[in-house]
mmCIF file of C-alpha atoms and ligand atoms in Angstrom:
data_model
loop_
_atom_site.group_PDB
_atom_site.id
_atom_site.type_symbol
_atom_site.label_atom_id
_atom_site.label_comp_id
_atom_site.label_asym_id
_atom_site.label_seq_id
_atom_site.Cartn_x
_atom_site.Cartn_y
_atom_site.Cartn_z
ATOM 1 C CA UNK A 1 0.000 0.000 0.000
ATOM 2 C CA UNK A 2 1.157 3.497 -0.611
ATOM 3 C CA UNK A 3 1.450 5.770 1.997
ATOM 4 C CA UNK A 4 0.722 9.577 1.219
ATOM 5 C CA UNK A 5 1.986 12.058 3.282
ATOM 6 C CA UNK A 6 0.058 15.483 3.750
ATOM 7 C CA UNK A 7 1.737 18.627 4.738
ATOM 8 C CA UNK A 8 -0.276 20.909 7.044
ATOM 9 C CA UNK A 9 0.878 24.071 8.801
ATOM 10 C CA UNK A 10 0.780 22.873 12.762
ATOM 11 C CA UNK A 11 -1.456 26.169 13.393
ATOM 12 C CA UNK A 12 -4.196 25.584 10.528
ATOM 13 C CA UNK A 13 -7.439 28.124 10.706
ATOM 14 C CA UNK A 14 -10.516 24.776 11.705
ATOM 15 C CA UNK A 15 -13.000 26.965 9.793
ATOM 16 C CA UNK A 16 -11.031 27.089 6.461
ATOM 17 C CA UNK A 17 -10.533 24.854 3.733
ATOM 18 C CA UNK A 18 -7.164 23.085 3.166
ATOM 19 C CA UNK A 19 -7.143 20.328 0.369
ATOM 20 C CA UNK A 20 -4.627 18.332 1.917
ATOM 21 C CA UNK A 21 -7.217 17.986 4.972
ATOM 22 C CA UNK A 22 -10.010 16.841 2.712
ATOM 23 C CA UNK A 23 -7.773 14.552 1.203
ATOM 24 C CA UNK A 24 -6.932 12.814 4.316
ATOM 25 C CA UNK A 25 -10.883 13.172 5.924
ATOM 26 C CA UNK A 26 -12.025 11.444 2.377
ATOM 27 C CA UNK A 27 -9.668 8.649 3.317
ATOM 28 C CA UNK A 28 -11.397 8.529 6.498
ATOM 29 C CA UNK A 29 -14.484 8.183 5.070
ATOM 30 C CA UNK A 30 -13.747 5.089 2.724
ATOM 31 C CA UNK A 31 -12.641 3.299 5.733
ATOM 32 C CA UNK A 32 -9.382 3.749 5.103
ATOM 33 C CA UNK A 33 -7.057 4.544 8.107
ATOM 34 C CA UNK A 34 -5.192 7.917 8.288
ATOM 35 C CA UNK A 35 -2.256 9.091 10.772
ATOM 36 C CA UNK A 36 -2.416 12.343 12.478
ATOM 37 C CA UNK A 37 -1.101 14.989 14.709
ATOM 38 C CA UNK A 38 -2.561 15.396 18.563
ATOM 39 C CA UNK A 39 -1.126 17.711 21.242
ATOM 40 C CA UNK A 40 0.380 14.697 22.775
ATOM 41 C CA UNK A 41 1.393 11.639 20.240
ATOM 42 C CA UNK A 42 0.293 11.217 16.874
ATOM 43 C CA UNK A 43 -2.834 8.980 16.604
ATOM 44 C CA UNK A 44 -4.079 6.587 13.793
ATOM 45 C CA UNK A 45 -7.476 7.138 12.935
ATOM 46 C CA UNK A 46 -10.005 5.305 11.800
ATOM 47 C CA UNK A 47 -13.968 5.813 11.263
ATOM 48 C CA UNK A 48 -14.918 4.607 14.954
ATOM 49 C CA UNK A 49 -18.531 3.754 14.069
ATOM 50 C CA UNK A 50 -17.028 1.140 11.201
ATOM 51 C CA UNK A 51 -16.020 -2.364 12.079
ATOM 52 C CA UNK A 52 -13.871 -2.616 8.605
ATOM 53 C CA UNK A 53 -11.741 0.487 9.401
ATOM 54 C CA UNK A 54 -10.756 -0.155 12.919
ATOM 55 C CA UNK A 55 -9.950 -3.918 12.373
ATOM 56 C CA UNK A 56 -7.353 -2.325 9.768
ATOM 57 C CA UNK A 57 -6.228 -0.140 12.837
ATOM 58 C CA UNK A 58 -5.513 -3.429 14.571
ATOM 59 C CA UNK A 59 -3.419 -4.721 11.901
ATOM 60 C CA UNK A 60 -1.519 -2.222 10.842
ATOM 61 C CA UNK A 61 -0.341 -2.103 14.410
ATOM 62 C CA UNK A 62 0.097 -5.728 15.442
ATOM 63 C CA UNK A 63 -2.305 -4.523 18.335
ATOM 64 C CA UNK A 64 -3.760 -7.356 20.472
ATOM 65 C CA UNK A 65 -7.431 -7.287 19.932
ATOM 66 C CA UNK A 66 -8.339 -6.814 23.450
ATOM 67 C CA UNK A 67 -6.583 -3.457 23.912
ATOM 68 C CA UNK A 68 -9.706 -0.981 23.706
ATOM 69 C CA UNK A 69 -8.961 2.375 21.642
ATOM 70 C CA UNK A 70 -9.557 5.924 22.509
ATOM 71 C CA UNK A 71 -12.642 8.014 20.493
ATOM 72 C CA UNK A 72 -11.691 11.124 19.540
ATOM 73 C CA UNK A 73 -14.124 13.659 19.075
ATOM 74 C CA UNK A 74 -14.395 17.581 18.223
ATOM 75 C CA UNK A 75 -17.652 18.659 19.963
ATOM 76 C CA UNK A 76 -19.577 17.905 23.117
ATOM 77 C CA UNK A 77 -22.902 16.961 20.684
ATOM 78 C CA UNK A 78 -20.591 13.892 19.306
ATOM 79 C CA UNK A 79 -19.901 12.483 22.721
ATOM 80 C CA UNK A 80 -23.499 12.622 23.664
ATOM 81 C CA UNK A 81 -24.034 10.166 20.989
ATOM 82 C CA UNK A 82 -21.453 7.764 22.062
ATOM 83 C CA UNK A 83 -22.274 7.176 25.601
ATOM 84 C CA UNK A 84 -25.546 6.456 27.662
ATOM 85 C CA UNK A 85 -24.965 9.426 30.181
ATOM 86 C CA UNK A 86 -22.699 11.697 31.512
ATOM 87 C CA UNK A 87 -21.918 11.599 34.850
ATOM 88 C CA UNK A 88 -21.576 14.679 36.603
ATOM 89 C CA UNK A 89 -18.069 14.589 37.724
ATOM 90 C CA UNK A 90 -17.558 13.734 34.193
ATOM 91 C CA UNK A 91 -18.951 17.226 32.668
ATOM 92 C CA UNK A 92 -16.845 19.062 35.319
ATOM 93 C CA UNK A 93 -13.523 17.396 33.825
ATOM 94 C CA UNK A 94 -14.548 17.684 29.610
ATOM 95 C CA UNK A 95 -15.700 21.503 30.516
ATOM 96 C CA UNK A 96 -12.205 22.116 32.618
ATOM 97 C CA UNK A 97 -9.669 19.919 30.392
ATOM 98 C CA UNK A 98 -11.488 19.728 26.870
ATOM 99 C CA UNK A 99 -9.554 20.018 24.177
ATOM 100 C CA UNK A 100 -6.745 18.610 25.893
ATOM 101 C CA UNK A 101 -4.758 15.791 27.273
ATOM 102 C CA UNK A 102 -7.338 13.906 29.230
ATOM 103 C CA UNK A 103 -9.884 10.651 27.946
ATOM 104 C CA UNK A 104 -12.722 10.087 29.584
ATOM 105 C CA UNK A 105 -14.097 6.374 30.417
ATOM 106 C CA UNK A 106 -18.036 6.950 30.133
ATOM 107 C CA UNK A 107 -20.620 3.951 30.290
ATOM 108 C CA UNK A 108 -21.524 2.892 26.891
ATOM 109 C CA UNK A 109 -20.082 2.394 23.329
ATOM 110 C CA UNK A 110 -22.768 0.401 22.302
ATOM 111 C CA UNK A 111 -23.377 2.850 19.300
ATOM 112 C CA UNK A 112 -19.386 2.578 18.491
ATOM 113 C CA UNK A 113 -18.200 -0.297 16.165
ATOM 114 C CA UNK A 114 -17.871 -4.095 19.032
ATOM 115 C CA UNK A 115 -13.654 -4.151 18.310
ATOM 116 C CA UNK A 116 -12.785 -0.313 19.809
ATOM 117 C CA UNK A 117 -14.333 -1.151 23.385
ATOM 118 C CA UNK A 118 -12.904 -4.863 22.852
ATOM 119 C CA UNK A 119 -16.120 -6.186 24.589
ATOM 120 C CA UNK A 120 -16.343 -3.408 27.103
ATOM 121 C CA UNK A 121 -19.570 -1.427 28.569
ATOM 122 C CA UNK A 122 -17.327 1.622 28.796
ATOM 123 C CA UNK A 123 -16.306 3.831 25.956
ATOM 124 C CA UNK A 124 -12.655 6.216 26.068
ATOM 125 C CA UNK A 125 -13.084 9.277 24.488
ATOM 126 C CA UNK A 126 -11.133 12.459 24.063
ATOM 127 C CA UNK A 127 -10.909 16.017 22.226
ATOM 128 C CA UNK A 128 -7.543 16.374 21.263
ATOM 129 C CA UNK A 129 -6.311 20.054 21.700
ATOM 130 C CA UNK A 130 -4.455 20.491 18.579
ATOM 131 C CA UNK A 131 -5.921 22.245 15.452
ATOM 132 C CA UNK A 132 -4.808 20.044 12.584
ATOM 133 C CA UNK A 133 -6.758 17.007 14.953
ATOM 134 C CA UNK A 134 -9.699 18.985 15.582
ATOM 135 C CA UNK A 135 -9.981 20.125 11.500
ATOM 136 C CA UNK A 136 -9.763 16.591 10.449
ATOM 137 C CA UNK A 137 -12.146 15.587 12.759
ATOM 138 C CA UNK A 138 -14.199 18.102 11.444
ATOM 139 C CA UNK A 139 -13.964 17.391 7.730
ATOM 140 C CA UNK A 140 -14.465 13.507 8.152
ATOM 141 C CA UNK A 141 -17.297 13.952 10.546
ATOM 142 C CA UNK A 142 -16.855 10.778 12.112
ATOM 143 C CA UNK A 143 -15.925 10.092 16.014
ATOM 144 C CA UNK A 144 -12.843 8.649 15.446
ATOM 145 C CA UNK A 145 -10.803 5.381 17.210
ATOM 146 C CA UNK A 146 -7.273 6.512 17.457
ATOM 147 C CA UNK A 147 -4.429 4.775 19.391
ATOM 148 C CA UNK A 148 -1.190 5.917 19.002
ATOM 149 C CA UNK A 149 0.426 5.583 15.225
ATOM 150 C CA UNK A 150 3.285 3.510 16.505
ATOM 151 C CA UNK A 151 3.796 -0.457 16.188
ATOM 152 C CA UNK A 152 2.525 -2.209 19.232
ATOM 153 C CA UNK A 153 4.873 -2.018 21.419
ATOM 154 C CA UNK A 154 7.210 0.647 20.255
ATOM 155 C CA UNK A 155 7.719 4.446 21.637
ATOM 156 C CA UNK A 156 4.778 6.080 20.630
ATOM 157 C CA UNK A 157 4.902 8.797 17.722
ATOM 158 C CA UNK A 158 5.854 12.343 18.463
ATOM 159 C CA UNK A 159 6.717 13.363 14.853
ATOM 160 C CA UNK A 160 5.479 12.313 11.233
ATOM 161 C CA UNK A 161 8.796 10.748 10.730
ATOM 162 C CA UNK A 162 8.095 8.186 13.321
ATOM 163 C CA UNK A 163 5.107 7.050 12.379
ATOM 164 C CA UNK A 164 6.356 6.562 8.522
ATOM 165 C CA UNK A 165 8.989 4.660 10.005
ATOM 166 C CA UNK A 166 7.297 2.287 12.022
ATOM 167 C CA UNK A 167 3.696 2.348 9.349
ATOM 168 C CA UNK A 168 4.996 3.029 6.167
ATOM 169 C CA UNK A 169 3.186 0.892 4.018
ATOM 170 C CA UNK A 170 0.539 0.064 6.248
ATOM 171 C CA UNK A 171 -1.617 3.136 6.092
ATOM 172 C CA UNK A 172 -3.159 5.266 3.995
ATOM 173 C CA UNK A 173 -1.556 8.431 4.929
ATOM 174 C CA UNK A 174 0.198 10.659 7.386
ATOM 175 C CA UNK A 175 -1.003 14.126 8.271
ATOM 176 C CA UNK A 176 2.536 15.546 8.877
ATOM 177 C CA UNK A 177 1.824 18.668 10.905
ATOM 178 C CA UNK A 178 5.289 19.079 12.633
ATOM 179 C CA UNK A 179 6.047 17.606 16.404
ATOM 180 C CA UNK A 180 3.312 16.877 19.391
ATOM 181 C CA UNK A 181 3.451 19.426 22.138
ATOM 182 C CA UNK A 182 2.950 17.305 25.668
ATOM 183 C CA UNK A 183 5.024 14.352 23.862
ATOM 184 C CA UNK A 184 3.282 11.096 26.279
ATOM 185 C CA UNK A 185 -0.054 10.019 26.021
ATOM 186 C CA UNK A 186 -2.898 11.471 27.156
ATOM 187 C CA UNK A 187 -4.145 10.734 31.225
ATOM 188 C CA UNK A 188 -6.797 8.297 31.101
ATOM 189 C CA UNK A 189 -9.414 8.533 33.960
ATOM 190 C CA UNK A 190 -12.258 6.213 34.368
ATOM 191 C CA UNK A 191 -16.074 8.245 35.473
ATOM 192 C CA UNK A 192 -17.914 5.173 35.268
ATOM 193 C CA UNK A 193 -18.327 4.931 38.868
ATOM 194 C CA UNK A 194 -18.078 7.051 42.339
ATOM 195 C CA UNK A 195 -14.728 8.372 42.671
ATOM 196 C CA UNK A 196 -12.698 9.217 39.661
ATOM 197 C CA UNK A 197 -10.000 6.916 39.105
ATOM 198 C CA UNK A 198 -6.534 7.215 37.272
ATOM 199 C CA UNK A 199 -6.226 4.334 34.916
ATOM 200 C CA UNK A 200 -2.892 5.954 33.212
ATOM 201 C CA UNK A 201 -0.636 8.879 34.260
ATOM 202 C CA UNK A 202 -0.427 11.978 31.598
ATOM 203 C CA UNK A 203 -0.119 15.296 30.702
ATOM 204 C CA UNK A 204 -3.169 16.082 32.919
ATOM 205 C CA UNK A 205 -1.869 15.888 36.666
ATOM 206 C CA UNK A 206 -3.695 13.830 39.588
ATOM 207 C CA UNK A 207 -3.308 17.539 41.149
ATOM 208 C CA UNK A 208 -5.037 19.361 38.846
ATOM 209 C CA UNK A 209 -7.839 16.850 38.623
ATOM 210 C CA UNK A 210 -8.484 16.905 42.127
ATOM 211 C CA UNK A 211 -9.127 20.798 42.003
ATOM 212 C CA UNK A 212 -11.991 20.228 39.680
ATOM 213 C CA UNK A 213 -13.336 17.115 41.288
ATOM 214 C CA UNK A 214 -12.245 16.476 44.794
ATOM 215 C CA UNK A 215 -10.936 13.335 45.187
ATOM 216 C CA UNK A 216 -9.247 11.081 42.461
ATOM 217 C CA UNK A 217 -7.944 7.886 42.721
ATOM 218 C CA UNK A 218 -4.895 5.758 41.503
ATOM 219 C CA UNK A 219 -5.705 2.096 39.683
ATOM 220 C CA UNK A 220 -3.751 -0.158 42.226
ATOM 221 C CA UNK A 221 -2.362 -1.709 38.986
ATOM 222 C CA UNK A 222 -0.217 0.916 38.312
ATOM 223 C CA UNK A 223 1.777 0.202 41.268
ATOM 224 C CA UNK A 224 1.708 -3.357 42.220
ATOM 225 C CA UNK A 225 1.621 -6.201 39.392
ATOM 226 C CA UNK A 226 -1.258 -8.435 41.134
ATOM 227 C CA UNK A 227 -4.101 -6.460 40.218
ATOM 228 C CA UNK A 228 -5.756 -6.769 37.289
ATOM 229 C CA UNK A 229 -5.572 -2.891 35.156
ATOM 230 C CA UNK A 230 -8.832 -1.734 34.290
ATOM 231 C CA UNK A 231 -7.206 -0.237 31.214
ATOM 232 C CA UNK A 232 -6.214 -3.030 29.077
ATOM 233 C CA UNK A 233 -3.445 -1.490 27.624
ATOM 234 C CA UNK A 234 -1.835 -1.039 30.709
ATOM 235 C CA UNK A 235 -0.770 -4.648 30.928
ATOM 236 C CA UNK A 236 1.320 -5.333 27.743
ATOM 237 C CA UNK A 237 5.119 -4.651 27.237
ATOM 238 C CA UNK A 238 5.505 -0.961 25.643
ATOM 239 C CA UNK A 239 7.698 2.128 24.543
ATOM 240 C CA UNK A 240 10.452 -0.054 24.426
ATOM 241 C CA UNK A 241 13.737 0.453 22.591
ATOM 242 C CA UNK A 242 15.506 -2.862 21.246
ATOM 243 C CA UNK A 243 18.392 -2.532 24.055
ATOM 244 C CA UNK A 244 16.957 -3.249 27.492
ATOM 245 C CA UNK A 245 16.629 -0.267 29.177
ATOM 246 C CA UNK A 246 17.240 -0.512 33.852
ATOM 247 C CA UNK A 247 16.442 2.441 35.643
ATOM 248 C CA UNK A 248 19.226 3.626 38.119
ATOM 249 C CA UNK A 249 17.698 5.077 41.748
ATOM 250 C CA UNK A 250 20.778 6.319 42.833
ATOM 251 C CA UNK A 251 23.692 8.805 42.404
ATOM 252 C CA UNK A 252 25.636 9.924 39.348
ATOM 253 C CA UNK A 253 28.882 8.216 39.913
ATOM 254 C CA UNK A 254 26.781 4.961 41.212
ATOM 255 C CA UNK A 255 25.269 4.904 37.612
ATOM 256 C CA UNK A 256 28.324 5.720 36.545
ATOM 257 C CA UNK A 257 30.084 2.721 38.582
ATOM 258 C CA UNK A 258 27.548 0.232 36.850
ATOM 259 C CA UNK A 259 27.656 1.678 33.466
ATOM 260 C CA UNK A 260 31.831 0.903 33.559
ATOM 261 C CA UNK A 261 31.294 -2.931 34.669
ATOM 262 C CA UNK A 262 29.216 -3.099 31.595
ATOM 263 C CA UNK A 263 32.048 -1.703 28.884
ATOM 264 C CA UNK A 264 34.559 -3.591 30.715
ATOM 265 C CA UNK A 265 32.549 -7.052 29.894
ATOM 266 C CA UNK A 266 32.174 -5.516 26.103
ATOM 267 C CA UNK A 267 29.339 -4.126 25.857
ATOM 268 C CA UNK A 268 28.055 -1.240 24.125
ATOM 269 C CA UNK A 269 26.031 1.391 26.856
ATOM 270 C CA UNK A 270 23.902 4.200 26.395
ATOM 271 C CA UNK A 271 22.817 6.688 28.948
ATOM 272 C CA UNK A 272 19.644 8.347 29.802
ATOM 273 C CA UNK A 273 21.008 11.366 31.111
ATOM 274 C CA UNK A 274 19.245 15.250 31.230
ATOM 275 C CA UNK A 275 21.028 18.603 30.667
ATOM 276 C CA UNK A 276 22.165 18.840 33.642
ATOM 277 C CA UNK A 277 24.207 15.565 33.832
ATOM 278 C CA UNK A 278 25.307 14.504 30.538
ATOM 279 C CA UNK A 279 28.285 16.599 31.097
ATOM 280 C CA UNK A 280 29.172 13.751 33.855
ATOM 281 C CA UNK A 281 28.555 10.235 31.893
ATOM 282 C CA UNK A 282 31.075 8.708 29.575
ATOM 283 C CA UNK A 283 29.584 5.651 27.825
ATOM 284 C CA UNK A 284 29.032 4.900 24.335
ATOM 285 C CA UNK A 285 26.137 6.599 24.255
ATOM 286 C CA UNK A 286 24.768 9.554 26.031
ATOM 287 C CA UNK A 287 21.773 11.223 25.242
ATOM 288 C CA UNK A 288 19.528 13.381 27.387
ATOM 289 C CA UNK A 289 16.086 13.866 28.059
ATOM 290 C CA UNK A 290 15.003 17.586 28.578
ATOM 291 C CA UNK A 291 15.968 19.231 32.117
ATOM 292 C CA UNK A 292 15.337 17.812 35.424
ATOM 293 C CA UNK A 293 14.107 21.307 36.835
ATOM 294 C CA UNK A 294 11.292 21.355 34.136
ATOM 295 C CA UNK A 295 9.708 17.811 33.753
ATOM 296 C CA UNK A 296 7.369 18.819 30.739
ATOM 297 C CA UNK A 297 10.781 18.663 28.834
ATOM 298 C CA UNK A 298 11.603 15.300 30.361
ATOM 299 C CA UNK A 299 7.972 14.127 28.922
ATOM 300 C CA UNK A 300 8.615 16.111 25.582
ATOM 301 C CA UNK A 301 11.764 14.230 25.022
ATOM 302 C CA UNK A 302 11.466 10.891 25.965
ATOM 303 C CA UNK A 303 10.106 8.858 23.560
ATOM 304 C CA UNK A 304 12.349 10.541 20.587
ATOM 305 C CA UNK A 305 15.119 9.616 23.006
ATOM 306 C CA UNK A 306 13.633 6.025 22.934
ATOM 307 C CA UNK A 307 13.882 5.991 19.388
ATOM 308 C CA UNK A 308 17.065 7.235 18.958
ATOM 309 C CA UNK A 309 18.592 4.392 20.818
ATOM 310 C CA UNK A 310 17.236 1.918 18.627
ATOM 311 C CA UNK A 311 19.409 4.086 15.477
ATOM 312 C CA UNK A 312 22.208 3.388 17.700
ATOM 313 C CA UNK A 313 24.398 -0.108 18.208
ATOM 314 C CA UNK A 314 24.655 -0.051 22.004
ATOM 315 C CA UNK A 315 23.585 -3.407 24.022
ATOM 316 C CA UNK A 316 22.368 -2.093 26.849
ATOM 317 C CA UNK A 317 20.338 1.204 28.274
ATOM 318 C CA UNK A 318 20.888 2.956 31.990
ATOM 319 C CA UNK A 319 18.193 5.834 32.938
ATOM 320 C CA UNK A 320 18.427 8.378 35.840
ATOM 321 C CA UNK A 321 15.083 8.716 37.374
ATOM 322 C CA UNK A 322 12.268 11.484 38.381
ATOM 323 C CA UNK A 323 10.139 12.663 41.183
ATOM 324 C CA UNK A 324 6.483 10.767 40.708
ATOM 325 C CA UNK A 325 5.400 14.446 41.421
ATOM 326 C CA UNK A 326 3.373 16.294 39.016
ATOM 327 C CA UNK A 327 3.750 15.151 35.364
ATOM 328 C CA UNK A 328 6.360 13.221 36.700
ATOM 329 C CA UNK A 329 3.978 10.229 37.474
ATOM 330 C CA UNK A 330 3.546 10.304 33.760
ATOM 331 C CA UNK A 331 7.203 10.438 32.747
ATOM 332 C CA UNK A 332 8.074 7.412 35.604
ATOM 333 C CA UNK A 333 5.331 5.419 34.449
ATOM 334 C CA UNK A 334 6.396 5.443 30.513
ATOM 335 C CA UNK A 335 10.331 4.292 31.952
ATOM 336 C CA UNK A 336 9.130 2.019 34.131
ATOM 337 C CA UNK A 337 7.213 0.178 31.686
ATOM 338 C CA UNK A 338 10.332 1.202 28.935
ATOM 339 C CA UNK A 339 12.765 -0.782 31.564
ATOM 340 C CA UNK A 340 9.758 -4.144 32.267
ATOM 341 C CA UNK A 341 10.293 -3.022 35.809
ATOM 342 C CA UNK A 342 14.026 -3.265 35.665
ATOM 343 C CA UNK A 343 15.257 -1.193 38.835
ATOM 344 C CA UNK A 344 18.518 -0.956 40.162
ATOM 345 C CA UNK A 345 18.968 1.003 43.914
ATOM 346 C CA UNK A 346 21.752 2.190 45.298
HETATM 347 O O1 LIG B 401 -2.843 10.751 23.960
HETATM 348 C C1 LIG B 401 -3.448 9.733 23.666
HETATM 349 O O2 LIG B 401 -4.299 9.212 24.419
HETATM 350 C C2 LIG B 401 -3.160 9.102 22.286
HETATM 351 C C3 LIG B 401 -3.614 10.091 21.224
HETATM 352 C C4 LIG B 401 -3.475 9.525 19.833
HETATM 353 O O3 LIG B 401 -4.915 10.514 21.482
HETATM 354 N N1 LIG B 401 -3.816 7.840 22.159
HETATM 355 C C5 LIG B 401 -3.416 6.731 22.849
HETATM 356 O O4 LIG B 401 -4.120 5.593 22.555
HETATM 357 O O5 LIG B 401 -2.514 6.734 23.639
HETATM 358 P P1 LIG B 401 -3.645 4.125 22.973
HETATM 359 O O6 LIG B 401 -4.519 3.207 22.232
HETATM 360 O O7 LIG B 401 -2.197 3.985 22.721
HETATM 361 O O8 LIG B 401 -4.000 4.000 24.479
HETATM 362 C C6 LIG B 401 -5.352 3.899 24.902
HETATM 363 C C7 LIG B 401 -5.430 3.474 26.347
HETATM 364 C C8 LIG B 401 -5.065 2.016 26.504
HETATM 365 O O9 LIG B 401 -4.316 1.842 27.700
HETATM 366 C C9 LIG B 401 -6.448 1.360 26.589
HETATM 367 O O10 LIG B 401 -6.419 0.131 27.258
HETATM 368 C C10 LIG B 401 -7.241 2.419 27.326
HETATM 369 O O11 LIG B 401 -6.772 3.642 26.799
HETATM 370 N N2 LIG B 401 -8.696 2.315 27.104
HETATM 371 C C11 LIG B 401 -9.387 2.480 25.955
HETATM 372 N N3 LIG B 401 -10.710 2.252 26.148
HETATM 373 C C12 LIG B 401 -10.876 1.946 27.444
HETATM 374 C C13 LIG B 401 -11.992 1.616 28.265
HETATM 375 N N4 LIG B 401 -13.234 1.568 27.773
HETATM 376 N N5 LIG B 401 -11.770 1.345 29.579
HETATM 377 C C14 LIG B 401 -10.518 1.410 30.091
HETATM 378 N N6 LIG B 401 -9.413 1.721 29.364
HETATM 379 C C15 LIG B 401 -9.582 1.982 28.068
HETATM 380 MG MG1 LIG B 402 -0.153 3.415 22.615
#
């Protein structure tokens, strides 16, 4: 299959016309499945009320079938179509975080094709805050089922480039409308029942939900393997780089100290360092991931740095760590899984 590639201005006007946009949302409409920008990762879309078009979201992934996807939509009147109701702590979050970073588990998705809830009575959906998003969503005028555009498994998308090199071929197209802004996936957060619950750490803080709706919970899976994640996705082996990556809780020179045993048995080593330290490391590799004083750069970074391992030859991976704090729980979650839970203290 040929895979175009469409060239939008990142700041396109939603109420004008741009052919390359049409393009794409005619795709859309023929079932076909179409890659696109979001303020946080670049999603593949598909017509979410068609069976054909999101199996062919599936494949081109290699996505296990029982990993629900994430509707997005570009007005409130679409999501009252997709769900049965709207709980009111629900309404507080889409009117204080919509467009933006944050899906929304609602009961319902009976009206949604049977594969994107994967058997559930819950539906996902979002409103991504990101014009070239919201204009396509506009000109197909379909809710659309978009995971991220990477293969299962891999560091999601934060640039055109990434998804052509891990879906070239597989798609119809690529809405190349320069690099995400946040850079990890969106929070998700489940409303389907009496206290708000964090199914997966993102851009959208536990703090600033809890101004809007009091107070939120954590899924236990997220911290301790014996529960059972109500987000599917949660469970499988992702944003990981060929090399295995083990996260270092401990001082520069201890990383340091492990990183040397390493190259002294032969192997190649790369280093997740930040600004701050990559003056310190020597290894074969070191690359670093924003600033530690400003963790939106840490999230903005990582999963390029991800990907730029894998262009590299080194054997093995060593990460400094963050504070859970903040966006950080977002940033330590996406390692952690990165690493399988690989954790070194000093
Ligand atoms: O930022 C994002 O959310 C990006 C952009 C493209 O919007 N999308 C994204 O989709 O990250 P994906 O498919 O990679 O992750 C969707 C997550 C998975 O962990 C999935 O299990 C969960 O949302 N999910 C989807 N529907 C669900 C449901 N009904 N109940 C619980 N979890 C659900
Ligand atoms: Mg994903």
């Amino acid at each position: 299959m040929h895979t175009n590639v469409w060239y939008v201005d990142e700041n396109v006007d939603i109420e004008k016309y741009y052919p390359q946009i049409v393009e794409a949302a005619e795709c859309l409409k023929r079932d076909e499945v179409v890659a696109f920008p979001t303020e946080t990762v670049y999603g593949l879309g598909g017509n979410a009320l068609s069976d054909r078009a999101v199996a062919k979201i599936f494949e081109a992934k290699g996505r296990p079938a029982d990993n629900p996807l994430i509707v997005h939509v570009a007005s409130r009147p679409h999501v009252e179509k997709l769900v049965t109701m709207i709980p009111k702590q629900a309404d507080e979050l889409m009117k204080a975080f919509w467009p933006g970073p944050l899906t929304i588990v609602l009961p319902g998705g009976q009206s949604v094709a049977s594969n994107v809830t994967a058997g559930l009575e819950t539906v996902a959906i979002r409103m991504p805050d990101h014009p070239v998003a919201l204009a396509l969503l506009k000109a197909a005028n379909l809710p659309l089922a978009a995971p991220s555009a990477n293969l299962s498994g891999k560091p999601s998308p934060t640039t055109a480039q990434h998804v052509i090199h891990d879906l070239s071929g597989r798609i119809a197209g690529v809405v190349d409308g320069g690099s995400t802004g946040v850079g990890l996936e969106s929070t998700v957060v489940d409303c389907s029942g009496d206290v708000v619950t964090i199914l997966r750490p993102g851009g959208v803080t536990k703090e600033q939900l809890e101004e809007v709706v009091g107070k939120v919970n954590i899924d236990p899976a997220l911290s301790d393997d014996g529960h059972q994640p109500k987000s599917p996705g949660v469970k499988y082996k992702h944003y990981a780089p060929s090399a295995p990556v083990t996260l270092v809780d401990g001082s520069k020179p201890y990383l340091q100290s492990i990183v040397d045993k390493q190259r002294e048995e032969g192997f190649k080593v790369g280093i997740i360092a930040t600004e701050e330290s990559k003056a310190f490391y020597h290894a074969d590799l070191v690359i670093p991931c924003g600033t530690r004083n400003d963790l939106v750069s840490v999230a903005n970074r990582l999963y390029d740095v991800l990907r730029k391992f894998d262009e590299s030859d080194v054997d093995e991976i060593y990460s400094e760590v963050f504070t859970h704090e903040g966006v950080g729980a977002a940033v330590m979650n996406r390692l952690t899984k990165a690493a399988s839970n690989r954790v070194i203290k000093e």
